[in-house]
Short mmCIF file of C-alpha atoms in Angstrom, two decimals:
data_model
loop_
_atom_site.label_atom_id
_atom_site.label_comp_id
_atom_site.label_asym_id
_atom_site.label_seq_id
_atom_site.Cartn_x
_atom_site.Cartn_y
_atom_site.Cartn_z
CA VAL A 1197 4.06 6.99 29.52
CA ALA A 1198 1.78 8.21 32.30
CA ALA A 1199 3.26 5.59 34.65
CA ALA A 1200 6.80 6.66 33.71
CA ALA A 1201 5.93 10.30 34.39
CA ALA A 1202 4.41 9.31 37.74
CA ALA A 1203 7.58 7.31 38.60
CA GLN A 1204 9.54 10.54 38.03
CA GLY A 1205 7.33 12.31 40.55
CA ARG A 1206 5.37 14.21 37.87
CA ARG A 1207 1.66 14.63 38.23
CA THR A 1208 -0.16 13.46 35.10
CA VAL A 1209 -3.49 14.64 33.76
CA LEU A 1210 -5.07 12.66 30.90
CA PHE A 1211 -7.15 14.17 28.09
CA PRO A 1212 -8.43 11.19 26.07
CA LEU A 1213 -10.25 12.03 22.82
CA ARG A 1214 -13.83 10.81 22.62
CA GLY A 1215 -14.31 8.47 19.64
CA PHE A 1216 -10.58 7.77 19.37
CA ALA A 1217 -9.38 6.65 22.84
CA ASP A 1218 -10.65 3.40 24.39
CA PRO A 1219 -12.72 4.24 27.53
CA ALA A 1220 -11.76 0.86 29.08
CA GLN A 1221 -8.18 2.10 29.38
CA TYR A 1222 -9.04 5.17 31.46
CA GLY A 1223 -10.14 5.67 35.05
CA SER A 1224 -11.89 8.73 36.41
CA VAL A 1225 -9.09 10.38 38.38
CA ASP A 1226 -7.27 13.25 36.64
CA THR A 1227 -8.99 12.33 33.39
CA PHE A 1228 -10.87 14.84 31.26
CA TRP A 1229 -12.51 13.53 28.10
CA LEU A 1230 -12.45 15.91 25.14
CA ALA A 1231 -14.34 15.92 21.89
CA LEU A 1232 -12.11 16.71 18.93
CA GLY A 1233 -12.26 20.47 18.56
CA GLN A 1234 -12.62 21.35 22.28
CA LEU A 1235 -9.43 23.34 22.29
CA GLY A 1236 -10.80 26.00 24.63
CA ARG A 1237 -11.88 23.38 27.16
CA PHE A 1238 -8.47 21.71 26.97
CA VAL A 1239 -6.61 25.00 27.56
CA ARG A 1240 -8.91 25.98 30.44
CA VAL A 1241 -8.69 22.65 32.24
CA ALA A 1242 -4.97 22.12 31.55
CA ARG A 1243 -4.11 25.57 32.95
CA GLN A 1244 -6.39 25.01 35.93
CA GLU A 1245 -4.66 21.69 36.64
CA GLY A 1246 -1.23 23.34 36.37
CA CYS A 1247 -0.06 21.47 33.23
CA ARG A 1248 3.06 22.84 31.56
CA ASP A 1249 4.29 19.94 29.41
CA VAL A 1250 1.97 18.33 26.88
CA VAL A 1251 2.59 14.88 25.37
CA LEU A 1252 0.51 13.88 22.34
CA ILE A 1253 0.12 10.13 21.94
CA GLY A 1254 -1.67 8.14 19.26
CA THR A 1255 -3.14 8.85 15.88
CA VAL A 1256 -6.22 10.84 15.01
CA THR A 1257 -7.60 9.62 11.70
CA ARG A 1258 -8.87 12.53 9.69
CA PRO A 1259 -12.32 13.29 11.13
CA ARG A 1260 -15.50 14.29 9.37
CA TRP A 1261 -16.47 17.90 9.89
CA SER A 1262 -19.61 16.64 11.64
CA GLN A 1263 -17.42 14.94 14.31
CA LEU A 1264 -15.80 18.20 15.29
CA ARG A 1265 -17.05 20.10 18.33
CA LEU A 1266 -15.36 23.42 17.72
CA ASP A 1267 -15.47 25.67 20.78
CA PHE A 1268 -14.70 29.37 20.80
CA LEU A 1269 -10.91 29.07 20.90
CA ALA A 1270 -10.98 26.39 18.22
CA LEU A 1271 -13.14 28.68 16.07
CA ARG A 1272 -10.61 31.47 16.47
CA MET A 1273 -7.96 29.02 15.26
CA LEU A 1274 -10.25 27.87 12.44
CA PRO A 1275 -8.27 29.28 9.49
CA ARG A 1276 -5.26 27.34 10.72
CA VAL A 1277 -7.38 24.25 11.43
CA ILE A 1278 -8.62 24.36 7.83
CA ARG A 1279 -5.05 24.53 6.58
CA ALA A 1280 -4.26 21.61 8.89
CA PHE A 1281 -6.86 19.59 7.02
CA ARG A 1282 -5.11 20.06 3.69
CA GLY A 1283 -2.43 17.48 3.02
CA GLY A 1284 -1.48 14.50 5.13
CA ASP A 1285 -0.96 13.79 8.80
CA ASP A 1286 2.27 15.75 9.04
CA HIS A 1287 0.51 19.02 8.43
CA LEU A 1288 -2.30 18.25 10.85
CA LEU A 1289 0.06 17.26 13.66
CA GLY A 1290 2.57 20.00 12.92
CA ASN A 1291 -0.21 22.53 13.32
CA VAL A 1292 -1.35 20.97 16.58
CA ALA A 1293 2.18 21.30 17.99
CA ALA A 1294 2.52 24.93 16.88
CA ILE A 1295 -0.88 25.82 18.34
CA GLY A 1296 0.10 24.16 21.65
CA ALA A 1297 3.30 26.19 21.86
CA GLU A 1298 1.45 29.44 21.14
CA LEU A 1299 -0.99 28.72 23.95
CA GLY A 1300 1.91 28.48 26.39
CA PHE A 1301 2.38 24.72 26.61
CA ASN A 1302 5.64 22.92 26.07
CA VAL A 1303 4.94 20.10 23.57
CA VAL A 1304 7.34 17.24 24.34
CA GLY A 1305 7.75 13.74 22.86
CA ALA A 1306 6.64 10.67 24.81
CA GLN A 1307 10.25 9.46 24.59
CA GLU A 1308 11.47 12.49 26.56
CA ILE A 1309 9.18 11.54 29.45
CA ALA A 1310 9.75 7.77 29.15
CA PRO A 1311 13.04 7.13 27.28
CA GLU A 1312 12.73 3.42 28.16
CA ILE A 1313 10.00 3.05 25.51
CA LEU A 1314 12.38 4.01 22.67
CA MET A 1315 13.57 1.09 20.56
CA PRO A 1316 17.32 0.42 21.10
CA GLU A 1317 19.76 -0.53 18.35
CA GLY A 1318 20.04 -4.31 17.82
CA SER A 1319 17.57 -7.04 18.65
CA LEU A 1320 14.92 -7.30 21.33
CA GLY A 1321 14.78 -10.99 22.18
CA SER A 1322 16.98 -13.80 20.88
CA PHE A 1323 16.46 -13.80 17.12
CA ALA A 1324 18.31 -11.70 14.54
CA PRO A 1325 17.71 -11.03 10.84
CA SER A 1326 19.39 -13.26 8.22
CA ALA A 1327 21.34 -11.85 5.28
CA ARG A 1328 18.18 -12.06 3.13
CA ASP A 1329 16.16 -10.34 5.84
CA ARG A 1330 18.75 -7.55 6.00
CA SER A 1331 18.54 -7.08 2.26
CA ASP A 1332 14.70 -6.94 2.49
CA ILE A 1333 15.03 -4.39 5.30
CA ASP A 1334 17.30 -2.13 3.21
CA ARG A 1335 14.94 -2.31 0.25
CA ALA A 1336 11.87 -1.59 2.38
CA LEU A 1337 13.59 1.40 4.01
CA ALA A 1338 14.39 2.77 0.54
CA LEU A 1339 10.75 2.25 -0.50
CA LEU A 1340 9.43 4.03 2.61
CA ASP A 1341 11.90 6.84 1.98
CA ALA A 1342 10.56 7.23 -1.58
CA LEU A 1343 7.00 7.48 -0.19
CA SER A 1344 7.91 9.97 2.50
CA PRO A 1345 7.08 13.15 0.51
CA PHE A 1346 3.49 11.90 0.26
CA ASP A 1347 2.84 11.82 4.02
CA VAL A 1348 2.21 8.10 3.78
CA GLY A 1349 3.99 4.82 4.18
CA GLN A 1350 5.26 4.32 7.65
CA ALA A 1351 5.26 0.56 7.05
CA ALA A 1352 5.86 -1.97 4.31
CA VAL A 1353 6.26 -5.74 4.06
CA MET A 1354 9.13 -6.87 1.82
CA ALA A 1355 9.71 -10.57 1.11
CA ASP A 1356 12.74 -11.70 -0.87
CA ALA A 1357 12.99 -8.29 -2.59
CA TYR A 1358 9.27 -8.34 -3.44
CA PRO A 1359 7.03 -5.67 -1.84
CA ILE A 1360 3.95 -7.52 -0.60
CA ALA A 1361 2.13 -4.68 1.15
CA VAL A 1362 2.51 -0.94 1.59
CA GLU A 1363 0.70 0.88 4.39
CA ALA A 1364 -1.44 3.93 3.74
CA ALA A 1365 -4.55 4.72 5.81
CA GLU A 1366 -5.24 1.18 7.02
CA GLY A 1367 -2.67 0.99 9.83
CA THR A 1368 -0.16 -1.74 10.58
CA ASP A 1369 -2.58 -4.26 12.13
CA LEU A 1370 -4.76 -4.35 9.00
CA LEU A 1371 -1.63 -4.41 6.83
CA LEU A 1372 -0.45 -7.57 8.60
CA ALA A 1373 -3.90 -9.17 8.43
CA ARG A 1374 -3.83 -8.54 4.67
CA VAL A 1375 -0.47 -10.27 4.30
CA ALA A 1376 -1.83 -13.27 6.23
CA ASP A 1377 -4.88 -13.35 3.90
CA LEU A 1378 -2.77 -13.02 0.75
CA ARG A 1379 -0.70 -15.98 1.91
CA GLN A 1380 -3.72 -18.08 2.79
CA SER A 1381 -5.47 -17.38 -0.50
CA GLY A 1382 -2.30 -18.33 -2.37
CA ARG A 1383 -1.96 -14.92 -3.98
CA VAL A 1384 1.38 -14.46 -2.27
CA LYS A 1385 3.44 -17.62 -2.56
CA VAL A 1386 6.61 -16.60 -0.74
CA PRO A 1387 7.38 -19.38 1.78
CA THR A 1388 6.47 -18.92 5.44
CA GLY A 1389 9.31 -17.37 7.39
CA VAL A 1390 10.39 -15.15 4.49
CA GLY A 1391 9.57 -11.45 4.67
CA VAL A 1392 10.00 -8.55 7.06
CA LEU A 1393 7.69 -5.86 8.41
CA VAL A 1394 9.62 -2.59 8.29
CA LYS A 1395 8.41 0.58 9.98
CA ALA A 1396 10.12 3.94 9.73
CA PRO A 1397 9.28 7.52 10.67
CA LYS A 1398 8.47 9.78 7.79
CA ARG A 1399 11.34 12.01 6.68
CA GLY A 1400 11.11 15.38 8.37
CA GLN A 1401 8.54 14.08 10.87
CA ASP A 1402 8.49 15.97 14.16
CA PRO A 1403 9.88 13.37 16.64
CA ARG A 1404 7.61 14.79 19.35
CA LEU A 1405 4.61 13.55 17.42
CA ASP A 1406 3.45 10.27 16.04
CA LEU A 1407 6.64 8.17 16.06
CA PRO A 1408 6.10 4.65 14.68
CA THR A 1409 5.02 2.31 17.45
CA ILE A 1410 5.22 -1.46 17.90
CA GLY A 1411 3.92 -3.72 20.64
CA VAL A 1412 2.96 -7.30 21.40
CA SER A 1413 0.07 -7.12 18.91
CA THR A 1414 2.57 -6.23 16.18
CA VAL A 1415 4.59 -9.36 17.00
CA GLU A 1416 1.44 -11.46 16.90
CA GLY A 1417 0.35 -9.95 13.59
CA VAL A 1418 3.79 -10.63 12.10
CA ALA A 1419 3.65 -14.25 13.30
CA LYS A 1420 0.19 -14.75 11.75
CA ALA A 1421 1.45 -13.17 8.51
CA GLY A 1422 4.22 -15.79 8.39
CA LEU A 1423 7.02 -13.22 8.35
CA ALA A 1424 10.54 -13.60 9.74
CA GLY A 1425 10.53 -10.47 11.83
CA ILE A 1426 10.17 -6.76 12.43
CA ALA A 1427 12.68 -4.02 11.71
CA VAL A 1428 12.29 -0.47 12.96
CA VAL A 1429 14.55 2.57 13.22
CA ALA A 1430 16.39 2.59 16.56
CA ARG A 1431 15.69 5.59 18.84
CA GLN A 1432 12.91 6.72 16.45
CA THR A 1433 10.33 4.07 17.33
CA LEU A 1434 8.24 3.59 20.44
CA VAL A 1435 7.96 0.09 21.91
CA ALA A 1436 4.99 -0.42 24.17
CA GLU A 1437 6.16 -2.82 26.93
CA PRO A 1438 9.59 -3.86 25.54
CA GLN A 1439 9.95 -6.92 27.83
CA GLU A 1440 6.60 -8.36 26.76
CA VAL A 1441 7.55 -7.69 23.13
CA ALA A 1442 10.84 -9.57 23.55
CA ALA A 1443 9.07 -12.49 25.26
CA ALA A 1444 6.40 -12.69 22.53
CA ALA A 1445 9.08 -12.51 19.81
CA ASN A 1446 11.05 -15.34 21.41
CA ALA A 1447 7.92 -17.46 21.83
CA ARG A 1448 7.08 -17.01 18.14
CA GLY A 1449 10.63 -17.31 16.77
CA ILE A 1450 10.51 -13.80 15.37
CA PHE A 1451 13.22 -11.15 15.34
CA VAL A 1452 12.55 -7.56 16.42
CA THR A 1453 15.48 -5.40 15.47
CA GLY A 1454 16.40 -1.74 15.71
CA ILE A 1455 18.37 -0.40 12.73
CA ALA A 1456 20.77 2.51 13.27
CA PRO A 1457 19.20 5.66 11.82
CA ARG A 1458 20.87 6.75 8.61
CA VAL A 1459 22.61 10.08 8.78
CA SER A 1460 21.24 12.20 5.94
CA VAL B 1311 -8.03 -10.15 -27.72
CA ALA B 1312 -8.60 -13.58 -29.24
CA ALA B 1313 -11.86 -12.35 -30.77
CA ALA B 1314 -10.10 -9.28 -32.20
CA ALA B 1315 -7.38 -11.49 -33.71
CA ALA B 1316 -10.04 -13.78 -35.20
CA ALA B 1317 -11.86 -10.73 -36.66
CA GLN B 1318 -8.60 -9.86 -38.45
CA GLY B 1319 -8.53 -13.32 -39.97
CA ARG B 1320 -5.77 -14.60 -37.69
CA ARG B 1321 -5.99 -18.05 -36.28
CA THR B 1322 -5.63 -18.04 -32.49
CA VAL B 1323 -4.28 -20.79 -30.26
CA LEU B 1324 -4.75 -20.40 -26.50
CA PHE B 1325 -2.28 -21.61 -23.86
CA PRO B 1326 -3.99 -20.97 -20.50
CA LEU B 1327 -1.86 -21.55 -17.39
CA ARG B 1328 -3.19 -24.15 -15.00
CA GLY B 1329 -3.80 -22.68 -11.55
CA PHE B 1330 -3.87 -19.12 -12.93
CA ALA B 1331 -6.43 -19.06 -15.80
CA ASP B 1332 -10.13 -19.71 -15.12
CA PRO B 1333 -11.18 -22.99 -16.84
CA ALA B 1334 -14.75 -21.67 -17.23
CA GLN B 1335 -13.46 -19.10 -19.72
CA TYR B 1336 -11.92 -21.64 -22.09
CA GLY B 1337 -13.38 -24.13 -24.54
CA SER B 1338 -11.58 -27.18 -25.90
CA VAL B 1339 -10.84 -26.02 -29.47
CA ASP B 1340 -7.31 -24.70 -30.11
CA THR B 1341 -6.68 -24.63 -26.38
CA PHE B 1342 -3.65 -26.24 -24.75
CA TRP B 1343 -3.39 -26.02 -20.97
CA LEU B 1344 0.13 -25.60 -19.62
CA ALA B 1345 1.55 -25.98 -16.16
CA LEU B 1346 3.92 -23.16 -15.25
CA GLY B 1347 7.35 -24.36 -16.35
CA GLN B 1348 6.23 -26.38 -19.40
CA LEU B 1349 8.27 -24.28 -21.75
CA GLY B 1350 9.28 -27.23 -23.93
CA ARG B 1351 5.65 -28.28 -24.34
CA PHE B 1352 4.66 -24.72 -25.24
CA VAL B 1353 7.39 -24.41 -27.89
CA ARG B 1354 6.59 -27.84 -29.38
CA VAL B 1355 2.83 -27.26 -29.60
CA ALA B 1356 3.12 -23.61 -30.69
CA ARG B 1357 5.48 -24.54 -33.54
CA GLN B 1358 3.30 -27.49 -34.50
CA GLU B 1359 0.26 -25.19 -34.64
CA GLY B 1360 2.17 -22.65 -36.75
CA CYS B 1361 2.22 -19.83 -34.18
CA ARG B 1362 4.57 -16.93 -34.92
CA ASP B 1363 3.25 -14.10 -32.75
CA VAL B 1364 2.85 -14.59 -29.02
CA VAL B 1365 0.68 -12.36 -26.82
CA LEU B 1366 1.08 -12.66 -23.06
CA ILE B 1367 -2.02 -11.63 -21.09
CA GLY B 1368 -2.58 -11.47 -17.37
CA THR B 1369 -0.48 -11.69 -14.28
CA VAL B 1370 1.34 -14.65 -12.83
CA THR B 1371 1.77 -14.17 -9.10
CA ARG B 1372 5.14 -15.44 -8.03
CA PRO B 1373 4.75 -19.21 -7.74
CA ARG B 1374 6.17 -21.59 -5.18
CA TRP B 1375 8.94 -23.80 -6.51
CA SER B 1376 6.67 -26.77 -5.82
CA GLN B 1377 4.12 -25.39 -8.31
CA LEU B 1378 6.63 -25.42 -11.14
CA ARG B 1379 6.65 -28.28 -13.65
CA LEU B 1380 9.98 -27.65 -15.28
CA ASP B 1381 10.40 -29.67 -18.48
CA PHE B 1382 13.67 -30.20 -20.33
CA LEU B 1383 13.75 -26.87 -22.15
CA ALA B 1384 12.75 -25.02 -18.99
CA LEU B 1385 15.58 -26.80 -17.14
CA ARG B 1386 18.05 -25.67 -19.79
CA MET B 1387 16.80 -22.14 -19.21
CA LEU B 1388 16.95 -22.61 -15.43
CA PRO B 1389 19.82 -20.21 -14.65
CA ARG B 1390 17.85 -17.47 -16.37
CA VAL B 1391 14.62 -18.56 -14.66
CA ILE B 1392 16.34 -18.29 -11.29
CA ARG B 1393 17.47 -14.77 -12.13
CA ALA B 1394 13.89 -14.03 -13.20
CA PHE B 1395 12.78 -14.92 -9.69
CA ARG B 1396 15.01 -12.30 -8.09
CA GLY B 1397 13.39 -8.89 -7.88
CA GLY B 1398 9.89 -7.93 -8.86
CA ASP B 1399 7.53 -8.66 -11.72
CA ASP B 1400 9.42 -6.57 -14.25
CA HIS B 1401 12.37 -8.90 -14.21
CA LEU B 1402 10.23 -12.01 -14.40
CA LEU B 1403 8.22 -10.74 -17.37
CA GLY B 1404 11.21 -9.18 -19.11
CA ASN B 1405 12.93 -12.52 -19.01
CA VAL B 1406 9.87 -14.29 -20.40
CA ALA B 1407 9.81 -11.90 -23.37
CA ALA B 1408 13.53 -12.37 -24.06
CA ILE B 1409 13.24 -16.14 -23.86
CA GLY B 1410 10.28 -16.04 -26.28
CA ALA B 1411 12.27 -14.03 -28.82
CA GLU B 1412 15.23 -16.42 -28.60
CA LEU B 1413 12.98 -19.38 -29.29
CA GLY B 1414 11.85 -17.72 -32.53
CA PHE B 1415 8.54 -16.21 -31.46
CA ASN B 1416 7.58 -12.60 -31.94
CA VAL B 1417 6.32 -11.33 -28.59
CA VAL B 1418 3.70 -8.63 -29.25
CA GLY B 1419 1.46 -6.58 -26.97
CA ALA B 1420 -2.27 -7.27 -26.75
CA GLN B 1421 -2.84 -3.68 -27.91
CA GLU B 1422 -1.04 -4.38 -31.21
CA ILE B 1423 -3.54 -7.15 -31.96
CA ALA B 1424 -6.57 -5.31 -30.57
CA PRO B 1425 -5.85 -1.54 -30.49
CA GLU B 1426 -9.50 -0.92 -29.62
CA ILE B 1427 -8.81 -2.12 -26.05
CA LEU B 1428 -6.34 0.73 -25.38
CA MET B 1429 -7.67 3.55 -23.20
CA PRO B 1430 -8.09 6.79 -25.20
CA GLU B 1431 -7.28 10.27 -23.89
CA GLY B 1432 -10.24 11.95 -22.18
CA SER B 1433 -13.29 10.41 -20.56
CA LEU B 1434 -15.15 7.18 -21.25
CA GLY B 1435 -18.76 7.95 -20.43
CA SER B 1436 -20.30 11.28 -19.42
CA PHE B 1437 -18.51 12.26 -16.23
CA ALA B 1438 -15.21 14.13 -15.92
CA PRO B 1439 -12.87 14.81 -12.97
CA SER B 1440 -13.33 17.99 -10.91
CA ALA B 1441 -10.43 20.34 -10.10
CA ARG B 1442 -9.92 18.50 -6.78
CA ASP B 1443 -10.00 15.15 -8.57
CA ARG B 1444 -7.38 16.40 -11.04
CA SER B 1445 -5.16 17.50 -8.18
CA ASP B 1446 -5.58 14.05 -6.54
CA ILE B 1447 -4.73 12.41 -9.88
CA ASP B 1448 -1.49 14.42 -10.21
CA ARG B 1449 -0.46 13.59 -6.67
CA ALA B 1450 -1.23 9.88 -7.11
CA LEU B 1451 0.74 9.75 -10.37
CA ALA B 1452 3.72 11.32 -8.56
CA LEU B 1453 3.38 8.75 -5.77
CA LEU B 1454 3.24 5.83 -8.24
CA ASP B 1455 6.26 7.28 -10.02
CA ALA B 1456 8.19 7.35 -6.73
CA LEU B 1457 7.32 3.68 -6.16
CA SER B 1458 8.27 2.62 -9.67
CA PRO B 1459 11.89 1.62 -8.91
CA PHE B 1460 10.54 -0.99 -6.48
CA ASP B 1461 8.55 -2.95 -9.06
CA VAL B 1462 5.38 -2.17 -7.15
CA GLY B 1463 2.53 0.28 -7.09
CA GLN B 1464 0.52 0.21 -10.24
CA ALA B 1465 -2.42 1.65 -8.34
CA ALA B 1466 -3.19 4.07 -5.52
CA VAL B 1467 -6.27 5.75 -4.08
CA MET B 1468 -5.83 9.46 -3.30
CA ALA B 1469 -8.59 11.44 -1.61
CA ASP B 1470 -8.25 15.19 -1.12
CA ALA B 1471 -4.43 14.93 -1.20
CA TYR B 1472 -4.47 12.07 1.31
CA PRO B 1473 -3.21 8.63 0.13
CA ILE B 1474 -5.77 6.12 1.40
CA ALA B 1475 -4.38 2.94 -0.17
CA VAL B 1476 -1.32 1.87 -2.13
CA GLU B 1477 -1.34 -1.36 -4.13
CA ALA B 1478 1.39 -3.96 -3.74
CA ALA B 1479 0.70 -7.71 -4.12
CA GLU B 1480 -3.03 -7.59 -3.39
CA GLY B 1481 -4.29 -6.38 -6.77
CA THR B 1482 -6.74 -3.59 -7.55
CA ASP B 1483 -9.95 -5.44 -6.61
CA LEU B 1484 -8.73 -6.10 -3.06
CA LEU B 1485 -7.35 -2.55 -2.87
CA LEU B 1486 -10.83 -1.17 -3.63
CA ALA B 1487 -12.51 -3.56 -1.19
CA ARG B 1488 -10.11 -2.28 1.48
CA VAL B 1489 -11.04 1.34 0.78
CA ALA B 1490 -14.74 0.41 1.09
CA ASP B 1491 -13.99 -1.32 4.44
CA LEU B 1492 -11.93 1.61 5.74
CA ARG B 1493 -14.82 3.93 4.94
CA GLN B 1494 -17.41 1.67 6.56
CA SER B 1495 -15.36 1.17 9.73
CA GLY B 1496 -14.93 4.94 9.99
CA ARG B 1497 -11.15 4.73 9.79
CA VAL B 1498 -11.23 6.80 6.62
CA LYS B 1499 -13.57 9.74 7.04
CA VAL B 1500 -13.23 11.44 3.69
CA PRO B 1501 -16.79 12.08 2.39
CA THR B 1502 -18.28 9.75 -0.21
CA GLY B 1503 -17.59 10.96 -3.73
CA VAL B 1504 -14.13 12.26 -2.83
CA GLY B 1505 -11.12 10.26 -4.00
CA VAL B 1506 -9.75 8.77 -7.18
CA LEU B 1507 -8.35 5.38 -8.14
CA VAL B 1508 -5.25 6.01 -10.24
CA LYS B 1509 -3.48 3.27 -12.19
CA ALA B 1510 -0.27 3.73 -14.12
CA PRO B 1511 2.26 1.48 -15.80
CA LYS B 1512 5.54 1.14 -14.00
CA ARG B 1513 8.30 3.32 -15.41
CA GLY B 1514 10.36 1.37 -17.92
CA GLN B 1515 7.74 -1.37 -18.10
CA ASP B 1516 7.74 -3.30 -21.39
CA PRO B 1517 4.43 -2.20 -23.00
CA ARG B 1518 4.05 -5.65 -24.55
CA LEU B 1519 3.63 -7.11 -21.09
CA ASP B 1520 1.35 -6.49 -18.17
CA LEU B 1521 -0.13 -3.06 -18.96
CA PRO B 1522 -2.54 -1.86 -16.28
CA THR B 1523 -6.07 -3.07 -17.02
CA ILE B 1524 -9.51 -1.81 -16.04
CA GLY B 1525 -12.95 -3.25 -16.66
CA VAL B 1526 -16.52 -3.19 -15.43
CA SER B 1527 -15.46 -4.79 -12.13
CA THR B 1528 -13.06 -1.87 -11.55
CA VAL B 1529 -15.94 0.59 -12.00
CA GLU B 1530 -18.06 -1.41 -9.58
CA GLY B 1531 -15.26 -1.59 -7.01
CA VAL B 1532 -14.72 2.17 -7.28
CA ALA B 1533 -18.45 2.79 -6.76
CA LYS B 1534 -18.50 0.56 -3.67
CA ALA B 1535 -15.41 2.35 -2.35
CA GLY B 1536 -17.29 5.66 -2.60
CA LEU B 1537 -14.74 7.23 -4.94
CA ALA B 1538 -15.36 9.88 -7.61
CA GLY B 1539 -13.70 8.05 -10.45
CA ILE B 1540 -10.83 6.28 -12.16
CA ALA B 1541 -7.82 7.84 -13.88
CA VAL B 1542 -5.42 5.84 -16.03
CA VAL B 1543 -2.68 6.70 -18.49
CA ALA B 1544 -4.08 6.99 -22.03
CA ARG B 1545 -2.69 4.54 -24.61
CA GLN B 1546 -0.86 2.68 -21.82
CA THR B 1547 -3.86 0.99 -20.22
CA LEU B 1548 -6.05 -1.85 -21.44
CA VAL B 1549 -9.83 -1.50 -21.10
CA ALA B 1550 -11.72 -4.76 -21.21
CA GLU B 1551 -15.01 -4.00 -23.02
CA PRO B 1552 -14.84 -0.16 -23.24
CA GLN B 1553 -18.56 0.29 -24.03
CA GLU B 1554 -19.65 -1.72 -21.01
CA VAL B 1555 -17.18 0.25 -18.87
CA ALA B 1556 -18.66 3.58 -20.11
CA ALA B 1557 -22.21 2.35 -19.46
CA ALA B 1558 -21.34 1.14 -15.94
CA ALA B 1559 -19.54 4.43 -15.19
CA ASN B 1560 -22.57 6.46 -16.33
CA ALA B 1561 -24.93 4.30 -14.30
CA ARG B 1562 -22.80 4.83 -11.17
CA GLY B 1563 -22.02 8.53 -11.73
CA ILE B 1564 -18.31 7.80 -11.93
CA PHE B 1565 -15.70 9.26 -14.26
CA VAL B 1566 -13.22 7.09 -16.14
CA THR B 1567 -10.55 9.27 -17.66
CA GLY B 1568 -7.40 8.76 -19.73
CA ILE B 1569 -4.56 11.16 -18.85
CA ALA B 1570 -2.04 12.06 -21.57
CA PRO B 1571 1.23 10.21 -20.86
CA ARG B 1572 3.94 12.51 -19.56
CA VAL B 1573 6.95 12.82 -21.84
CA SER B 1574 10.01 12.01 -19.75
#
């Protein structure tokens, strides 16, 4: 996303979160590390650097209170921060966006800066879902829809109409590792090549925040789990490095498909 | 259950399933091992031994076709067996019960033979859920209810309104091990002692078959996962060895509570 912004002639300033972002992925130029809770520092530096648009990328797992470094501005926002801690991710992120807007920043989605990372409709790569896969995809989407009011369940694995795994706090990588384990231990006996990983945004989710994301590691996890492929909602899913994803999918014989969003 | 039947003066014949039942738990008297699919053998031996009531206990994970040993009677029932393999567990078990009845056996629930293994309303042991625990229990029950149409989700872990784990094919023991791992790795940061394991029967589930079950190992898994306790639906949950469960819960400071079934 930063590269896409740079290609558009925008200057980019990075604010990785200590304890959540991987230091190996950041240089020192235009990079200001924040502890979670340093809202005042963020506002001061971002204004100083001339930032107007703010893109939030990635997931913050719910922190312990002891991890927070609340500065003065964050303390002033504390009643709202406490409310943000009630309920699931949606509330937390929704509050972050509202606070950003109040402080004079324009919170935009990564896909507005880098539309090329949005999943298109149809397949990336050469493989496409079979009729059984499509039926598994429909059933998994219905399951994820049923879970949506609980701020959970952006991913599920459905194999021949049988739900093998439902994602909650563990994240998609651990979900896929579990499916691989369940197959290896014989607890799940669906043949290799049957089953689909389906990811969908939560209903009512703010598209500027926390869209489902897939990448090469997702393709590799799906291959290890012995599944047929990956289905996501087109235009509502971020694909990190789409060409690499297509190449990995082709090499593994896996489909990666974007389903048209349902109008509701 | 066999001991309870014996205490009532009933003779008990055991038909453990090869590859699913643990041989260490069975002796040689009145025990006839079956491969999955040996329906004809079961009917022949059960009639020969004078069996009238049949109790099905435990879960059969969906087998591979290659694991099946279909005998003549099973082959005759094959169209129905194939239908049983479509969809989730409910269909599979429902078909088993119907087939049993047709062959002249009375399929009864374990709780009809041994009512003392049904979870009562209120707490086993000395601990009871807090107000926050009760709110987590309500939310988890609503989540499990939403999942019910998908033949999945007999268990979930909810911590301060946040769903940490949802059970699909992995079973409750692996679910709890995952919660312990997520805590240890720091991915879940809810404090120790917050969170409840909630188990509920699927809506429309035949109570003669596959009721949710808890035992001492569930209490131990919940303790390792750092949760406050266990909530199940009273009179719709089997408790293996209730006194041992109460003692283990007291030793670990964990509540085990039976919630009154909702009338719906």
